[in-house]
C-alpha positions as a printed NumPy array, in Angstrom:
array([[ 37.225, 184.94 , 170.703],
       [ 35.207, 182.411, 168.545],
       [ 32.568, 180.167, 170.293],
       [ 32.968, 176.439, 169.841],
       [ 29.87 , 175.158, 168.228],
       [ 28.048, 172.269, 169.911],
       [ 27.066, 169.147, 167.726],
       [ 23.441, 169.609, 167.516],
       [ 22.607, 165.883, 167.147],
       [ 24.216, 165.091, 170.582],
       [ 20.875, 166.843, 171.886],
       [ 17.74 , 164.801, 172.621],
       [ 14.315, 166.087, 171.442],
       [ 13.69 , 167.526, 175.242],
       [ 17.208, 169.096, 175.455],
       [ 16.059, 170.95 , 171.886],
       [ 12.755, 171.851, 173.447],
       [ 14.47 , 173.528, 176.516],
       [ 16.856, 175.29 , 174.142],
       [ 14.374, 177.103, 172.39 ],
       [ 11.997, 177.968, 175.449],
       [ 15.341, 179.548, 176.875],
       [ 15.356, 181.561, 173.569],
       [ 12.258, 182.813, 174.043],
       [ 10.71 , 180.278, 171.152],
       [  7.991, 177.763, 171.517],
       [  8.857, 174.092, 172.821],
       [  7.515, 172.819, 169.289],
       [ 10.382, 174.407, 167.608],
       [ 12.687, 171.797, 169.026],
       [ 10.281, 168.92 , 167.537],
       [ 10.69 , 170.476, 164.099],
       [ 14.493, 170.76 , 164.429],
       [ 14.559, 167.41 , 165.677],
       [ 12.65 , 165.89 , 162.795],
       [ 14.747, 167.582, 160.151],
       [ 17.812, 166.172, 161.883],
       [ 16.835, 162.607, 162.033],
       [ 13.664, 161.692, 160.143],
       [ 14.761, 164.286, 156.977],
       [ 18.521, 163.866, 157.54 ],
       [ 19.052, 167.365, 156.842],
       [ 22.701, 168.296, 155.951],
       [ 22.265, 171.88 , 157.027],
       [ 20.33 , 174.162, 159.043],
       [ 19.62 , 176.002, 155.641],
       [ 17.466, 172.924, 154.487],
       [ 14.985, 173.656, 157.584],
       [ 12.389, 175.362, 155.339],
       [  9.556, 175.698, 157.603],
       [ 11.879, 177.491, 160.134],
       [ 12.338, 181.158, 159.783],
       [ 15.7  , 182.656, 158.564],
       [ 16.277, 183.998, 161.878],
       [ 15.974, 181.071, 163.744],
       [ 17.876, 179.183, 161.091],
       [ 20.818, 181.572, 161.624],
       [ 20.501, 181.483, 165.161],
       [ 21.073, 177.492, 164.999],
       [ 23.985, 178.028, 162.861],
       [ 25.816, 180.582, 165.084],
       [ 25.389, 178.23 , 167.96 ],
       [ 25.46 , 174.582, 166.43 ],
       [ 27.007, 172.207, 163.942],
       [ 25.758, 169.333, 162.125],
       [ 28.683, 167.039, 161.764],
       [ 27.325, 165.183, 158.642],
       [ 29.198, 162.279, 156.956],
       [ 30.211, 162.882, 153.062],
       [ 30.569, 160.125, 150.727],
       [ 34.021, 160.874, 149.502],
       [ 34.376, 158.006, 146.962],
       [ 31.429, 155.424, 145.809],
       [ 32.483, 152.284, 143.816],
       [ 30.153, 150.123, 142.132],
       [ 30.828, 146.264, 141.637],
       [ 30.004, 144.176, 138.659],
       [ 27.529, 142.436, 140.767],
       [ 25.917, 145.456, 141.975],
       [ 27.565, 145.732, 145.348],
       [ 28.295, 149.417, 146.165],
       [ 31.392, 150.338, 148.504],
       [ 31.184, 154.046, 150.088],
       [ 34.327, 155.524, 151.442],
       [ 32.825, 157.88 , 154.315],
       [ 34.546, 161.002, 155.202],
       [ 33.72 , 162.028, 158.852],
       [ 33.679, 165.604, 160.426],
       [ 37.196, 165.322, 161.589],
       [ 38.64 , 163.727, 158.23 ],
       [ 38.931, 160.244, 159.212],
       [ 37.412, 157.684, 156.871],
       [ 35.166, 154.455, 157.376],
       [ 33.72 , 152.322, 154.846],
       [ 30.216, 150.978, 154.323],
       [ 28.683, 148.768, 151.826],
       [ 25.516, 148.381, 149.722],
       [ 24.7  , 144.349, 149.095],
       [ 21.653, 143.996, 146.999],
       [ 20.002, 140.384, 146.241],
       [ 17.175, 139.771, 144.18 ],
       [ 14.731, 140.109, 147.305],
       [ 16.686, 142.661, 149.693],
       [ 19.292, 145.396, 149.946],
       [ 21.375, 145.166, 153.012],
       [ 23.72 , 148.081, 154.598],
       [ 26.873, 146.732, 156.131],
       [ 27.956, 149.592, 158.271],
       [ 31.152, 150.57 , 160.456],
       [ 31.046, 151.093, 164.1  ],
       [ 34.517, 152.03 , 164.481],
       [ 37.465, 153.972, 162.708],
       [ 39.749, 150.819, 162.469],
       [ 39.377, 147.958, 164.889],
       [ 39.896, 147.165, 168.591],
       [ 40.598, 143.648, 167.966],
       [ 43.35 , 141.816, 166.332],
       [ 41.82 , 139.013, 163.781],
       [ 44.531, 137.888, 161.446],
       [ 42.461, 137.542, 158.727],
       [ 40.924, 140.481, 158.553],
       [ 42.133, 143.793, 156.554],
       [ 40.424, 145.968, 158.931],
       [ 42.342, 144.823, 162.006],
       [ 45.715, 146.029, 160.292],
       [ 44.251, 149.417, 160.903],
       [ 44.774, 150.67 , 164.597],
       [ 41.68 , 151.757, 166.217],
       [ 41.574, 155.469, 166.074],
       [ 38.158, 156.189, 167.444],
       [ 34.42 , 154.998, 167.913],
       [ 31.78 , 156.111, 165.819],
       [ 29.161, 158.629, 167.025],
       [ 25.319, 157.363, 166.696],
       [ 24.724, 160.074, 164.029],
       [ 27.845, 158.907, 161.966],
       [ 26.437, 155.124, 162.065],
       [ 23.049, 156.813, 161.402],
       [ 24.236, 158.768, 158.427],
       [ 25.994, 155.589, 157.117],
       [ 22.437, 153.723, 157.02 ],
       [ 20.724, 157.034, 155.24 ],
       [ 23.375, 157.072, 152.407],
       [ 23.013, 153.602, 151.365],
       [ 19.149, 153.783, 151.655],
       [ 19.427, 156.668, 149.381],
       [ 21.456, 154.39 , 147.105],
       [ 19.078, 151.596, 147.316],
       [ 16.372, 153.605, 146.106],
       [ 18.389, 155.268, 143.392],
       [ 20.098, 152.351, 141.826],
       [ 17.722, 149.162, 142.668],
       [ 14.523, 151.144, 142.899],
       [ 13.519, 149.858, 146.506],
       [ 14.303, 151.126, 150.185],
       [ 17.059, 149.487, 152.283],
       [ 15.497, 146.32 , 153.929],
       [ 18.375, 145.3  , 156.131],
       [ 21.238, 146.283, 158.194],
       [ 24.38 , 144.352, 159.539],
       [ 27.007, 145.69 , 161.819],
       [ 29.858, 143.986, 159.919],
       [ 31.558, 146.928, 158.63 ],
       [ 34.925, 148.279, 160.226],
       [ 35.087, 147.693, 164.022],
       [ 33.944, 145.669, 166.726],
       [ 30.482, 146.863, 167.602],
       [ 30.396, 145.48 , 170.923],
       [ 33.599, 147.831, 171.634],
       [ 31.365, 151.004, 171.061],
       [ 28.428, 149.356, 172.445],
       [ 26.499, 152.579, 173.974],
       [ 26.793, 154.562, 170.755],
       [ 25.59 , 151.418, 168.508],
       [ 22.567, 150.84 , 170.704],
       [ 21.732, 154.838, 170.417],
       [ 22.215, 154.779, 166.462],
       [ 19.911, 151.641, 166.55 ],
       [ 17.309, 153.121, 168.673],
       [ 17.242, 156.003, 166.111],
       [ 17.28 , 153.837, 163.086],
       [ 14.329, 151.788, 164.473],
       [ 12.369, 154.906, 165.988],
       [  9.25 , 156.388, 164.185],
       [ 10.981, 159.864, 164.596],
       [ 14.208, 158.115, 162.61 ],
       [ 14.101, 155.58 , 159.618],
       [ 11.373, 153.365, 161.382],
       [ 12.995, 150.189, 160.544],
       [ 12.218, 146.881, 162.405],
       [ 14.852, 145.704, 164.722],
       [ 14.291, 142.428, 163.415],
       [ 15.906, 143.333, 160.166],
       [ 19.307, 144.579, 162.077],
       [ 21.975, 142.186, 162.852],
       [ 24.885, 143.311, 165.129],
       [ 27.765, 140.836, 164.421],
       [ 30.458, 140.45 , 167.014],
       [ 33.737, 138.447, 167.308],
       [ 32.651, 137.555, 170.915],
       [ 32.762, 139.737, 174.054],
       [ 31.098, 137.773, 176.572],
       [ 30.447, 140.509, 179.124],
       [ 28.716, 142.662, 176.495],
       [ 26.593, 139.789, 175.207],
       [ 25.059, 139.547, 178.511],
       [ 24.588, 143.144, 178.782],
       [ 22.691, 143.163, 175.541],
       [ 20.482, 140.172, 176.881],
       [ 19.877, 142.151, 179.971],
       [ 18.973, 145.477, 178.051],
       [ 16.519, 143.285, 176.275],
       [ 17.523, 144.433, 172.59 ],
       [ 15.119, 143.13 , 169.631],
       [ 17.951, 142.938, 167.033],
       [ 19.663, 139.903, 165.955],
       [ 23.223, 138.62 , 167.242],
       [ 25.465, 136.988, 164.997],
       [ 29.04 , 135.555, 166.237],
       [ 32.223, 135.618, 163.957],
       [ 33.216, 132.307, 165.352],
       [ 35.635, 130.524, 162.727],
       [ 36.702, 127.727, 165.263],
       [ 35.355, 126.088, 168.214],
       [ 38.894, 124.846, 169.313],
       [ 40.584, 127.314, 171.648],
       [ 44.418, 126.933, 170.272],
       [ 43.04 , 127.43 , 166.709],
       [ 40.941, 130.233, 167.529],
       [ 43.256, 131.955, 169.677],
       [ 46.028, 131.531, 166.517],
       [ 44.01 , 133.393, 164.181],
       [ 41.762, 135.529, 166.59 ],
       [ 44.509, 136.197, 169.512],
       [ 41.818, 137.848, 171.77 ],
       [ 40.059, 134.815, 172.161],
       [ 42.941, 134.095, 174.838],
       [ 41.147, 136.766, 176.877],
       [ 37.608, 135.84 , 176.036],
       [ 37.815, 131.898, 175.527],
       [ 35.276, 129.738, 174.302],
       [ 34.022, 128.538, 177.489],
       [ 33.127, 132.219, 178.517],
       [ 31.606, 132.818, 174.986],
       [ 29.312, 129.753, 175.17 ],
       [ 28.154, 130.721, 178.892],
       [ 27.084, 134.299, 177.525],
       [ 25.608, 132.824, 174.401],
       [ 23.554, 130.503, 176.461],
       [ 22.419, 133.431, 178.808],
       [ 21.542, 135.407, 175.684],
       [ 19.322, 132.697, 174.57 ],
       [ 17.622, 132.244, 177.983],
       [ 16.879, 135.739, 178.176],
       [ 15.674, 136.382, 174.443],
       [ 14.629, 133.01 , 173.233],
       [ 16.201, 134.029, 169.983],
       [ 18.591, 131.901, 167.736],
       [ 22.283, 132.882, 167.226],
       [ 23.964, 133.004, 163.562],
       [ 27.606, 131.945, 163.629],
       [ 29.578, 133.593, 161.102],
       [ 32.231, 130.49 , 159.783],
       [ 35.079, 130.731, 157.333],
       [ 37.006, 127.594, 156.608],
       [ 40.781, 128.06 , 155.658],
       [ 42.881, 125.3  , 154.157],
       [ 45.084, 123.843, 156.699],
       [ 43.959, 126.075, 159.507],
       [ 40.302, 124.872, 160.564],
       [ 39.263, 122.228, 157.812],
       [ 39.9  , 118.999, 159.672],
       [ 37.341, 116.368, 161.158],
       [ 38.443, 117.378, 164.522],
       [ 37.404, 121.094, 163.328],
       [ 34.227, 120.097, 162.227],
       [ 33.062, 118.066, 165.26 ],
       [ 34.12 , 120.527, 167.827],
       [ 32.018, 123.228, 165.779],
       [ 28.958, 120.678, 165.793],
       [ 29.401, 120.314, 169.405],
       [ 29.434, 124.117, 169.786],
       [ 26.315, 124.48 , 167.749],
       [ 24.163, 122.373, 169.958],
       [ 24.862, 124.495, 172.961],
       [ 22.21 , 127.115, 171.994],
       [ 19.844, 126.775, 169.015],
       [ 21.656, 128.55 , 165.923],
       [ 22.062, 128.631, 162.222],
       [ 25.447, 128.682, 160.289],
       [ 26.457, 130.755, 157.556],
       [ 29.702, 129.59 , 155.993],
       [ 31.307, 132.494, 154.395],
       [ 33.717, 132.411, 151.268],
       [ 36.933, 133.7  , 152.132],
       [ 38.305, 136.99 , 150.693],
       [ 42.168, 137.13 , 150.339],
       [ 44.053, 140.121, 151.75 ],
       [ 47.107, 139.995, 149.868],
       [ 49.44 , 137.755, 151.996],
       [ 48.52 , 134.367, 151.302],
       [ 48.564, 133.097, 155.003],
       [ 45.044, 132.343, 154.655],
       [ 43.675, 130.356, 151.786],
       [ 40.146, 129.007, 150.976],
       [ 39.823, 125.329, 151.863],
       [ 39.057, 122.762, 149.42 ],
       [ 35.501, 122.171, 148.24 ],
       [ 35.666, 118.731, 149.799],
       [ 36.538, 120.42 , 153.347],
       [ 33.386, 122.54 , 152.556],
       [ 31.113, 119.948, 151.775],
       [ 32.427, 117.863, 154.802],
       [ 31.278, 120.72 , 157.181],
       [ 27.995, 121.292, 155.4  ],
       [ 27.139, 117.508, 155.252],
       [ 27.827, 116.953, 159.126],
       [ 26.053, 120.369, 160.018],
       [ 22.855, 118.951, 158.351],
       [ 23.066, 115.463, 159.34 ],
       [ 23.274, 117.112, 162.926],
       [ 19.969, 119.163, 161.836],
       [ 21.715, 122.358, 161.957],
       [ 20.762, 125.025, 159.624],
       [ 23.628, 126.027, 157.261],
       [ 23.857, 128.654, 154.231],
       [ 26.86 , 129.233, 152.136],
       [ 27.383, 132.725, 151.792],
       [ 29.31 , 133.717, 148.319],
       [ 30.782, 137.048, 148.955],
       [ 29.939, 140.245, 146.886],
       [ 31.769, 143.107, 145.853],
       [ 35.494, 141.517, 145.788],
       [ 36.35 , 143.294, 142.815],
       [ 36.023, 146.591, 144.566],
       [ 37.623, 145.224, 148.081],
       [ 34.113, 145.46 , 149.589],
       [ 33.764, 142.064, 150.692],
       [ 33.812, 140.521, 154.052],
       [ 37.115, 141.085, 155.688],
       [ 38.213, 143.284, 153.008],
       [ 37.397, 146.768, 154.211],
       [ 40.67 , 148.739, 154.954],
       [ 40.202, 152.264, 153.404],
       [ 42.206, 150.906, 150.083],
       [ 39.598, 153.158, 148.017]])
């Protein structure tokens, strides 16, 4: 009967040390293997060249490294790269490298599919099949860091959890992945360069504040009018704006860190003065900045980019109220890599 091998990256360093002691080896061997698994991102036990062949074979007999594989890499005309990432069980997620003149950003996925039902997002049309494990999230970042070095001659500078899935619906694994990414024993990135974007799960936003996380928080808002938000993001009925507001006020009280609002303006949906006024009012509850994002169509035509006049009205009113606003032009649209387009169409 074949022994089912354990996922070695599910073990802590201490558990690895204990394993080697039980096998009659030195505890420091666990440190070596841990370094290979995370800091050096080894794909196989054969890569672990400072460990004897016998020990490598013993690891091979007992464990497996469930490493991701980049199935397909697409490069956009603007330098954006989209990876179709195959997981150990054959499922696929997508992640994106977004370059600018000053930085390279990894947009990573946290779920296969999505738990939520935003009508304007292609990913929401995929049923959520499962959460990603911490190592699967970590591996996406390693792959994009390698691509950043190869194609842009610099290491990855930023990470956004804005790919497939709702990060706060996979909270524990996302936190474990970020711990590895920011650890000196991992990639050593500053948490200040990491942003977790949520559609708004109040209970989990409060938990993040209680856990004293050091990364940044972004909220995919798109309307500050409950009826409008529910029509485009039906889960808003369960997590209404009042609950979201209270959780964000709690976040700011605990962390003293600004929130970013991600906001798309659509023709005939949220482009009136009433929508603008409601948004400005919502922005005043907690110190924030606003990213107005260009809309990226997902084929059906139900959602259309608002007029330039509507966008200018938003920008002017926000600025008049001393709210910092940036307009984000989407990148990677020609390879369906732009915000809201990730749906495994590769």
